[in-house]
Short mmCIF file of N, CA and C in Angstrom, two decimals:
data_model
loop_
_atom_site.label_atom_id
_atom_site.label_comp_id
_atom_site.label_asym_id
_atom_site.label_seq_id
_atom_site.Cartn_x
_atom_site.Cartn_y
_atom_site.Cartn_z
N MET A 1 0.82 -1.18 0.00
CA MET A 1 0.00 0.00 0.00
C MET A 1 0.87 1.25 0.00
N HIS A 2 1.91 1.20 0.75
CA HIS A 2 2.83 2.33 0.83
C HIS A 2 3.48 2.58 -0.54
N LEU A 3 3.74 1.57 -1.28
CA LEU A 3 4.36 1.67 -2.60
C LEU A 3 3.45 2.39 -3.58
N ASN A 4 2.15 2.11 -3.55
CA ASN A 4 1.20 2.77 -4.44
C ASN A 4 1.08 4.25 -4.12
N LEU A 5 1.10 4.63 -2.86
CA LEU A 5 1.01 6.02 -2.45
C LEU A 5 2.23 6.80 -2.93
N VAL A 6 3.41 6.24 -2.80
CA VAL A 6 4.64 6.90 -3.25
C VAL A 6 4.62 7.03 -4.77
N SER A 7 4.20 5.99 -5.44
CA SER A 7 4.14 6.00 -6.89
C SER A 7 3.15 7.04 -7.39
N SER A 8 1.99 7.15 -6.76
CA SER A 8 0.97 8.13 -7.15
C SER A 8 1.48 9.55 -6.91
N THR A 9 2.14 9.74 -5.78
CA THR A 9 2.70 11.06 -5.46
C THR A 9 3.79 11.44 -6.47
N SER A 10 4.60 10.49 -6.86
CA SER A 10 5.66 10.76 -7.84
C SER A 10 5.05 11.16 -9.19
N TRP A 11 4.04 10.44 -9.60
CA TRP A 11 3.38 10.76 -10.89
C TRP A 11 2.73 12.13 -10.83
N LEU A 12 2.11 12.45 -9.71
CA LEU A 12 1.46 13.74 -9.56
C LEU A 12 2.50 14.87 -9.58
N THR A 13 3.61 14.66 -8.89
CA THR A 13 4.70 15.65 -8.89
C THR A 13 5.26 15.82 -10.29
N LEU A 14 5.48 14.73 -10.99
CA LEU A 14 5.99 14.78 -12.36
C LEU A 14 5.02 15.52 -13.28
N LEU A 15 3.74 15.29 -13.12
CA LEU A 15 2.73 15.96 -13.93
C LEU A 15 2.73 17.46 -13.67
N ILE A 16 2.82 17.87 -12.41
CA ILE A 16 2.84 19.30 -12.06
C ILE A 16 4.09 19.97 -12.62
N ILE A 17 5.24 19.32 -12.49
CA ILE A 17 6.49 19.89 -13.02
C ILE A 17 6.40 20.01 -14.54
N SER A 18 5.84 19.02 -15.20
CA SER A 18 5.70 19.07 -16.66
C SER A 18 4.79 20.22 -17.08
N LEU A 19 3.69 20.40 -16.38
CA LEU A 19 2.77 21.49 -16.71
C LEU A 19 3.44 22.85 -16.50
N LEU A 20 4.17 22.99 -15.41
CA LEU A 20 4.88 24.25 -15.16
C LEU A 20 5.92 24.52 -16.25
N PHE A 21 6.61 23.48 -16.67
CA PHE A 21 7.62 23.62 -17.71
C PHE A 21 6.98 24.04 -19.03
N VAL A 22 5.89 23.40 -19.40
CA VAL A 22 5.22 23.71 -20.67
C VAL A 22 4.66 25.12 -20.65
N THR A 23 4.01 25.52 -19.57
CA THR A 23 3.45 26.87 -19.52
C THR A 23 4.53 27.92 -19.38
N GLY A 24 5.64 27.59 -18.74
CA GLY A 24 6.76 28.53 -18.60
C GLY A 24 7.50 28.75 -19.90
N CYS A 25 7.49 27.77 -20.79
CA CYS A 25 8.20 27.88 -22.06
C CYS A 25 7.33 28.42 -23.19
N LYS A 26 6.10 28.72 -22.88
CA LYS A 26 5.17 29.19 -23.89
C LYS A 26 5.65 30.54 -24.45
N LYS A 27 5.76 30.63 -25.77
CA LYS A 27 6.20 31.87 -26.40
C LYS A 27 5.00 32.76 -26.68
N THR A 28 5.22 34.05 -26.55
CA THR A 28 4.19 35.00 -26.92
C THR A 28 4.41 35.39 -28.37
N VAL A 29 3.43 35.15 -29.17
CA VAL A 29 3.53 35.46 -30.60
C VAL A 29 2.75 36.74 -30.85
N SER A 30 3.42 37.74 -31.41
CA SER A 30 2.73 38.98 -31.73
C SER A 30 2.20 38.89 -33.16
N VAL A 31 0.95 39.21 -33.31
CA VAL A 31 0.30 39.18 -34.61
C VAL A 31 0.30 40.61 -35.15
N PRO A 32 0.85 40.83 -36.35
CA PRO A 32 0.87 42.18 -36.88
C PRO A 32 -0.54 42.68 -37.17
N ASN A 33 -0.72 43.97 -37.01
CA ASN A 33 -2.00 44.60 -37.30
C ASN A 33 -2.26 44.51 -38.80
N PRO A 34 -3.32 43.80 -39.22
CA PRO A 34 -3.56 43.66 -40.65
C PRO A 34 -4.04 44.95 -41.31
N ASP A 35 -4.48 45.93 -40.51
CA ASP A 35 -4.98 47.19 -41.06
C ASP A 35 -3.83 48.16 -41.31
N MET A 36 -3.08 47.90 -42.39
CA MET A 36 -1.94 48.75 -42.73
C MET A 36 -2.41 50.13 -43.17
N ALA A 37 -3.58 50.21 -43.80
CA ALA A 37 -4.09 51.49 -44.30
C ALA A 37 -4.26 52.50 -43.16
N SER A 38 -4.73 52.04 -42.00
CA SER A 38 -4.93 52.96 -40.88
C SER A 38 -3.62 53.55 -40.38
N ARG A 39 -2.53 52.80 -40.54
CA ARG A 39 -1.22 53.30 -40.08
C ARG A 39 -0.63 54.34 -41.03
N VAL A 40 -0.86 54.20 -42.32
CA VAL A 40 -0.22 55.11 -43.28
C VAL A 40 -1.11 56.30 -43.66
N MET A 41 -2.40 56.24 -43.33
CA MET A 41 -3.30 57.33 -43.70
C MET A 41 -2.87 58.63 -43.04
N GLY A 42 -3.07 59.73 -43.75
CA GLY A 42 -2.80 61.04 -43.19
C GLY A 42 -2.27 62.01 -44.22
N ARG A 43 -1.86 63.16 -43.73
CA ARG A 43 -1.31 64.23 -44.56
C ARG A 43 0.18 64.33 -44.28
N TYR A 44 0.98 64.38 -45.33
CA TYR A 44 2.43 64.43 -45.22
C TYR A 44 2.96 65.66 -45.94
N ALA A 45 3.96 66.29 -45.38
CA ALA A 45 4.63 67.42 -46.03
C ALA A 45 5.86 66.90 -46.75
N VAL A 46 5.98 67.23 -48.03
CA VAL A 46 7.14 66.80 -48.82
C VAL A 46 8.35 67.61 -48.37
N THR A 47 9.42 66.90 -48.01
CA THR A 47 10.63 67.58 -47.54
C THR A 47 11.68 67.69 -48.63
N THR A 48 11.77 66.69 -49.50
CA THR A 48 12.68 66.76 -50.66
C THR A 48 11.98 66.10 -51.84
N ILE A 49 12.29 66.59 -53.03
CA ILE A 49 11.71 66.01 -54.24
C ILE A 49 12.65 66.21 -55.40
N THR A 50 12.72 65.20 -56.26
CA THR A 50 13.52 65.27 -57.49
C THR A 50 12.62 64.82 -58.63
N VAL A 51 12.53 65.62 -59.65
CA VAL A 51 11.72 65.30 -60.81
C VAL A 51 12.63 64.66 -61.85
N GLY A 52 12.30 63.45 -62.26
CA GLY A 52 13.11 62.73 -63.24
C GLY A 52 13.01 63.32 -64.63
N GLY A 53 14.12 63.26 -65.38
CA GLY A 53 14.13 63.69 -66.77
C GLY A 53 14.08 65.18 -66.98
N ASN A 54 14.39 65.97 -65.95
CA ASN A 54 14.34 67.41 -66.11
C ASN A 54 15.76 67.96 -66.17
N SER A 55 16.05 68.75 -67.21
CA SER A 55 17.42 69.23 -67.41
C SER A 55 17.70 70.56 -66.75
N GLN A 56 16.68 71.30 -66.35
CA GLN A 56 16.93 72.60 -65.72
C GLN A 56 16.61 72.55 -64.23
N PRO A 57 17.25 73.42 -63.45
CA PRO A 57 17.00 73.42 -62.01
C PRO A 57 15.55 73.80 -61.70
N ILE A 58 14.95 73.05 -60.79
CA ILE A 58 13.56 73.30 -60.40
C ILE A 58 13.51 73.41 -58.89
N THR A 59 12.77 74.39 -58.41
CA THR A 59 12.52 74.51 -56.99
C THR A 59 11.09 74.05 -56.74
N VAL A 60 10.95 73.08 -55.85
CA VAL A 60 9.62 72.56 -55.53
C VAL A 60 9.13 73.24 -54.26
N THR A 61 7.90 73.74 -54.32
CA THR A 61 7.30 74.39 -53.17
C THR A 61 5.95 73.75 -52.87
N ASN A 62 5.53 73.87 -51.64
CA ASN A 62 4.20 73.42 -51.23
C ASN A 62 3.88 71.99 -51.61
N GLY A 63 4.78 71.07 -51.39
CA GLY A 63 4.51 69.67 -51.70
C GLY A 63 3.76 68.98 -50.58
N THR A 64 2.68 68.27 -50.93
CA THR A 64 1.93 67.51 -49.94
C THR A 64 1.56 66.14 -50.50
N VAL A 65 1.43 65.20 -49.61
CA VAL A 65 0.93 63.86 -49.93
C VAL A 65 -0.23 63.60 -48.98
N ILE A 66 -1.36 63.20 -49.53
CA ILE A 66 -2.51 62.84 -48.71
C ILE A 66 -2.84 61.40 -49.02
N MET A 67 -2.90 60.58 -47.97
CA MET A 67 -3.21 59.16 -48.13
C MET A 67 -4.50 58.85 -47.37
N VAL A 68 -5.50 58.32 -48.10
CA VAL A 68 -6.77 57.93 -47.50
C VAL A 68 -7.06 56.47 -47.86
N ARG A 69 -7.79 55.81 -47.00
CA ARG A 69 -8.15 54.41 -47.23
C ARG A 69 -8.92 54.28 -48.54
N ASN A 70 -8.61 53.23 -49.29
CA ASN A 70 -9.32 52.92 -50.53
C ASN A 70 -10.53 52.06 -50.15
N GLY A 71 -11.70 52.69 -50.03
CA GLY A 71 -12.91 51.97 -49.62
C GLY A 71 -12.76 51.40 -48.22
N VAL A 72 -12.93 50.07 -48.11
CA VAL A 72 -12.78 49.41 -46.81
C VAL A 72 -11.52 48.56 -46.76
N ALA A 73 -10.68 48.69 -47.78
CA ALA A 73 -9.47 47.85 -47.89
C ALA A 73 -8.52 48.10 -46.72
N LEU A 74 -7.93 47.03 -46.21
CA LEU A 74 -6.94 47.12 -45.15
C LEU A 74 -5.54 47.30 -45.71
N ASP A 75 -5.37 47.02 -47.01
CA ASP A 75 -4.05 47.03 -47.63
C ASP A 75 -3.96 47.90 -48.88
N MET A 76 -4.85 48.91 -48.99
CA MET A 76 -4.80 49.82 -50.14
C MET A 76 -5.18 51.23 -49.69
N VAL A 77 -4.48 52.21 -50.27
CA VAL A 77 -4.80 53.61 -50.01
C VAL A 77 -4.82 54.35 -51.34
N ASP A 78 -5.53 55.48 -51.35
CA ASP A 78 -5.47 56.40 -52.48
C ASP A 78 -4.52 57.51 -52.09
N LEU A 79 -3.45 57.66 -52.85
CA LEU A 79 -2.41 58.63 -52.57
C LEU A 79 -2.57 59.80 -53.54
N THR A 80 -2.64 61.00 -53.00
CA THR A 80 -2.66 62.20 -53.83
C THR A 80 -1.38 62.97 -53.58
N LEU A 81 -0.58 63.13 -54.62
CA LEU A 81 0.65 63.90 -54.56
C LEU A 81 0.39 65.23 -55.26
N SER A 82 0.67 66.32 -54.57
CA SER A 82 0.50 67.66 -55.14
C SER A 82 1.74 68.48 -54.81
N TYR A 83 2.20 69.24 -55.80
CA TYR A 83 3.30 70.16 -55.52
C TYR A 83 3.33 71.25 -56.58
N ALA A 84 4.01 72.32 -56.24
CA ALA A 84 4.21 73.45 -57.16
C ALA A 84 5.70 73.55 -57.44
N THR A 85 6.03 73.97 -58.66
CA THR A 85 7.44 74.15 -59.03
C THR A 85 7.67 75.58 -59.48
N ALA A 86 8.89 76.00 -59.32
CA ALA A 86 9.31 77.31 -59.83
C ALA A 86 10.63 77.11 -60.54
N SER A 87 10.73 77.62 -61.75
CA SER A 87 11.98 77.52 -62.51
C SER A 87 12.16 78.79 -63.33
N THR A 88 13.23 78.85 -64.09
CA THR A 88 13.49 80.03 -64.92
C THR A 88 12.43 80.19 -66.01
N SER A 89 11.77 79.10 -66.37
CA SER A 89 10.75 79.19 -67.42
C SER A 89 9.35 79.42 -66.87
N GLY A 90 9.19 79.55 -65.56
CA GLY A 90 7.88 79.81 -64.97
C GLY A 90 7.57 78.85 -63.84
N SER A 91 6.33 78.91 -63.39
CA SER A 91 5.93 78.02 -62.31
C SER A 91 4.72 77.20 -62.73
N SER A 92 4.59 76.04 -62.11
CA SER A 92 3.51 75.12 -62.44
C SER A 92 3.05 74.40 -61.18
N THR A 93 1.83 73.90 -61.23
CA THR A 93 1.34 73.06 -60.14
C THR A 93 0.95 71.71 -60.72
N PHE A 94 1.16 70.68 -59.93
CA PHE A 94 0.87 69.32 -60.34
C PHE A 94 0.10 68.62 -59.24
N SER A 95 -0.83 67.77 -59.62
CA SER A 95 -1.56 66.96 -58.65
C SER A 95 -2.07 65.71 -59.36
N GLU A 96 -1.98 64.60 -58.67
CA GLU A 96 -2.44 63.34 -59.26
C GLU A 96 -2.74 62.36 -58.13
N THR A 97 -3.76 61.54 -58.33
CA THR A 97 -4.13 60.52 -57.34
C THR A 97 -3.95 59.14 -57.95
N LYS A 98 -3.35 58.25 -57.17
CA LYS A 98 -3.15 56.85 -57.58
C LYS A 98 -3.52 55.94 -56.42
N THR A 99 -3.95 54.74 -56.76
CA THR A 99 -4.18 53.72 -55.74
C THR A 99 -2.88 52.98 -55.49
N ILE A 100 -2.53 52.89 -54.22
CA ILE A 100 -1.27 52.26 -53.80
C ILE A 100 -1.60 51.02 -52.97
N SER A 101 -0.94 49.91 -53.29
CA SER A 101 -1.08 48.67 -52.51
C SER A 101 -0.03 48.65 -51.42
N LEU A 102 -0.38 48.10 -50.27
CA LEU A 102 0.51 48.05 -49.11
C LEU A 102 0.88 46.61 -48.80
N LYS A 103 2.17 46.38 -48.55
CA LYS A 103 2.64 45.04 -48.17
C LYS A 103 3.53 45.18 -46.95
N GLN A 104 3.23 44.37 -45.92
CA GLN A 104 3.98 44.43 -44.67
C GLN A 104 5.40 43.94 -44.84
N GLY A 105 6.37 44.74 -44.40
CA GLY A 105 7.77 44.34 -44.34
C GLY A 105 8.12 44.06 -42.88
N ASP A 106 9.41 43.99 -42.56
CA ASP A 106 9.82 43.73 -41.17
C ASP A 106 9.35 44.85 -40.24
N SER A 107 9.88 46.04 -40.41
CA SER A 107 9.49 47.17 -39.56
C SER A 107 8.94 48.32 -40.39
N LEU A 108 8.57 48.01 -41.62
CA LEU A 108 8.07 49.04 -42.51
C LEU A 108 6.96 48.47 -43.37
N ILE A 109 6.34 49.34 -44.14
CA ILE A 109 5.32 48.92 -45.09
C ILE A 109 5.80 49.32 -46.47
N ASP A 110 5.84 48.35 -47.39
CA ASP A 110 6.24 48.62 -48.77
C ASP A 110 5.03 49.13 -49.54
N LEU A 111 5.27 50.09 -50.43
CA LEU A 111 4.22 50.74 -51.21
C LEU A 111 4.39 50.37 -52.67
N TYR A 112 3.30 49.91 -53.31
CA TYR A 112 3.34 49.44 -54.69
C TYR A 112 2.34 50.19 -55.56
N SER A 113 2.79 50.55 -56.75
CA SER A 113 1.91 51.05 -57.81
C SER A 113 1.80 49.90 -58.79
N GLY A 114 0.65 49.21 -58.77
CA GLY A 114 0.54 47.98 -59.55
C GLY A 114 1.45 46.93 -58.94
N THR A 115 2.35 46.38 -59.76
CA THR A 115 3.29 45.38 -59.25
C THR A 115 4.68 45.95 -58.99
N THR A 116 4.83 47.26 -59.18
CA THR A 116 6.13 47.91 -59.01
C THR A 116 6.24 48.57 -57.63
N LYS A 117 7.28 48.20 -56.89
CA LYS A 117 7.51 48.85 -55.60
C LYS A 117 8.00 50.27 -55.87
N VAL A 118 7.29 51.24 -55.28
CA VAL A 118 7.64 52.65 -55.50
C VAL A 118 8.07 53.37 -54.24
N GLY A 119 7.91 52.72 -53.08
CA GLY A 119 8.31 53.42 -51.86
C GLY A 119 8.14 52.59 -50.62
N THR A 120 8.43 53.24 -49.48
CA THR A 120 8.29 52.62 -48.17
C THR A 120 7.73 53.62 -47.17
N TRP A 121 7.05 53.08 -46.17
CA TRP A 121 6.53 53.87 -45.05
C TRP A 121 7.16 53.33 -43.79
N THR A 122 7.70 54.23 -42.97
CA THR A 122 8.21 53.85 -41.66
C THR A 122 7.69 54.84 -40.64
N THR A 123 7.06 54.36 -39.61
CA THR A 123 6.48 55.12 -38.52
C THR A 123 5.71 56.35 -38.98
N ALA A 124 6.38 57.42 -39.36
CA ALA A 124 5.66 58.63 -39.77
C ALA A 124 6.30 59.30 -40.98
N SER A 125 7.00 58.54 -41.81
CA SER A 125 7.60 59.16 -42.99
C SER A 125 7.41 58.27 -44.22
N LEU A 126 7.45 58.90 -45.37
CA LEU A 126 7.33 58.21 -46.65
C LEU A 126 8.58 58.47 -47.47
N THR A 127 9.05 57.46 -48.18
CA THR A 127 10.15 57.63 -49.12
C THR A 127 9.73 56.96 -50.43
N PHE A 128 9.71 57.72 -51.51
CA PHE A 128 9.36 57.19 -52.83
C PHE A 128 10.55 57.34 -53.77
N THR A 129 10.74 56.34 -54.63
CA THR A 129 11.81 56.36 -55.62
C THR A 129 11.21 56.07 -56.98
N ASN A 130 11.44 56.95 -57.93
CA ASN A 130 10.94 56.79 -59.30
C ASN A 130 9.45 56.49 -59.35
N TYR A 131 8.69 57.27 -58.62
CA TYR A 131 7.24 57.15 -58.57
C TYR A 131 6.66 57.70 -59.87
N PRO A 132 5.88 56.89 -60.62
CA PRO A 132 5.31 57.39 -61.88
C PRO A 132 4.25 58.44 -61.60
N PHE A 133 4.51 59.67 -62.06
CA PHE A 133 3.64 60.80 -61.73
C PHE A 133 3.60 61.78 -62.88
N ASN A 134 2.41 62.09 -63.34
CA ASN A 134 2.20 63.16 -64.32
C ASN A 134 3.12 63.02 -65.54
N ASN A 135 3.15 61.84 -66.15
CA ASN A 135 3.96 61.54 -67.34
C ASN A 135 5.46 61.70 -67.11
N SER A 136 5.89 61.54 -65.89
CA SER A 136 7.31 61.63 -65.54
C SER A 136 7.51 60.69 -64.34
N THR A 137 8.65 60.81 -63.69
CA THR A 137 8.86 60.12 -62.41
C THR A 137 9.40 61.12 -61.41
N VAL A 138 9.03 60.92 -60.16
CA VAL A 138 9.55 61.76 -59.09
C VAL A 138 10.04 60.86 -57.97
N SER A 139 11.04 61.34 -57.27
CA SER A 139 11.52 60.69 -56.04
C SER A 139 11.37 61.72 -54.95
N PHE A 140 10.79 61.32 -53.82
CA PHE A 140 10.57 62.31 -52.76
C PHE A 140 10.51 61.64 -51.40
N THR A 141 10.73 62.46 -50.38
CA THR A 141 10.54 62.05 -49.00
C THR A 141 9.54 63.02 -48.37
N SER A 142 8.81 62.54 -47.40
CA SER A 142 7.83 63.39 -46.73
C SER A 142 7.64 62.91 -45.29
N VAL A 143 7.19 63.82 -44.44
CA VAL A 143 6.94 63.51 -43.04
C VAL A 143 5.49 63.81 -42.70
N LYS A 144 4.95 63.02 -41.78
CA LYS A 144 3.56 63.17 -41.41
C LYS A 144 3.35 64.46 -40.63
N GLN A 145 2.28 65.16 -40.96
CA GLN A 145 1.98 66.43 -40.28
C GLN A 145 1.07 66.21 -39.12
#
């Protein structure tokens, strides 16, 4: 009888230790927020811009980027880029809206025009490279206002 009691106690102790070990080793898995659009939406001030294919010096003024959710999509926004330029030949204003797809990266969100990656979003800034805009390409950076 004494042998069964010791054996039962040993099994119970082993079971408790196993449960403590399993629950103690449990990893916390963080699930990324699937609503990327809510993170990138907002108004951004353009801080630098380069217009591709232009041979004369251009000064860009009043550049803004506005990103709004595309319908109810969690991974698409409508981006409106607007800016004014001043050069020796005069001044002009440009504005265009495109739908941008969002893809989660490690610590950033990649921005796509169709299947072409055109930029990245990190915390509160945007960086675009060779973004197709107004029959040309522009590269720009902007910060959230």
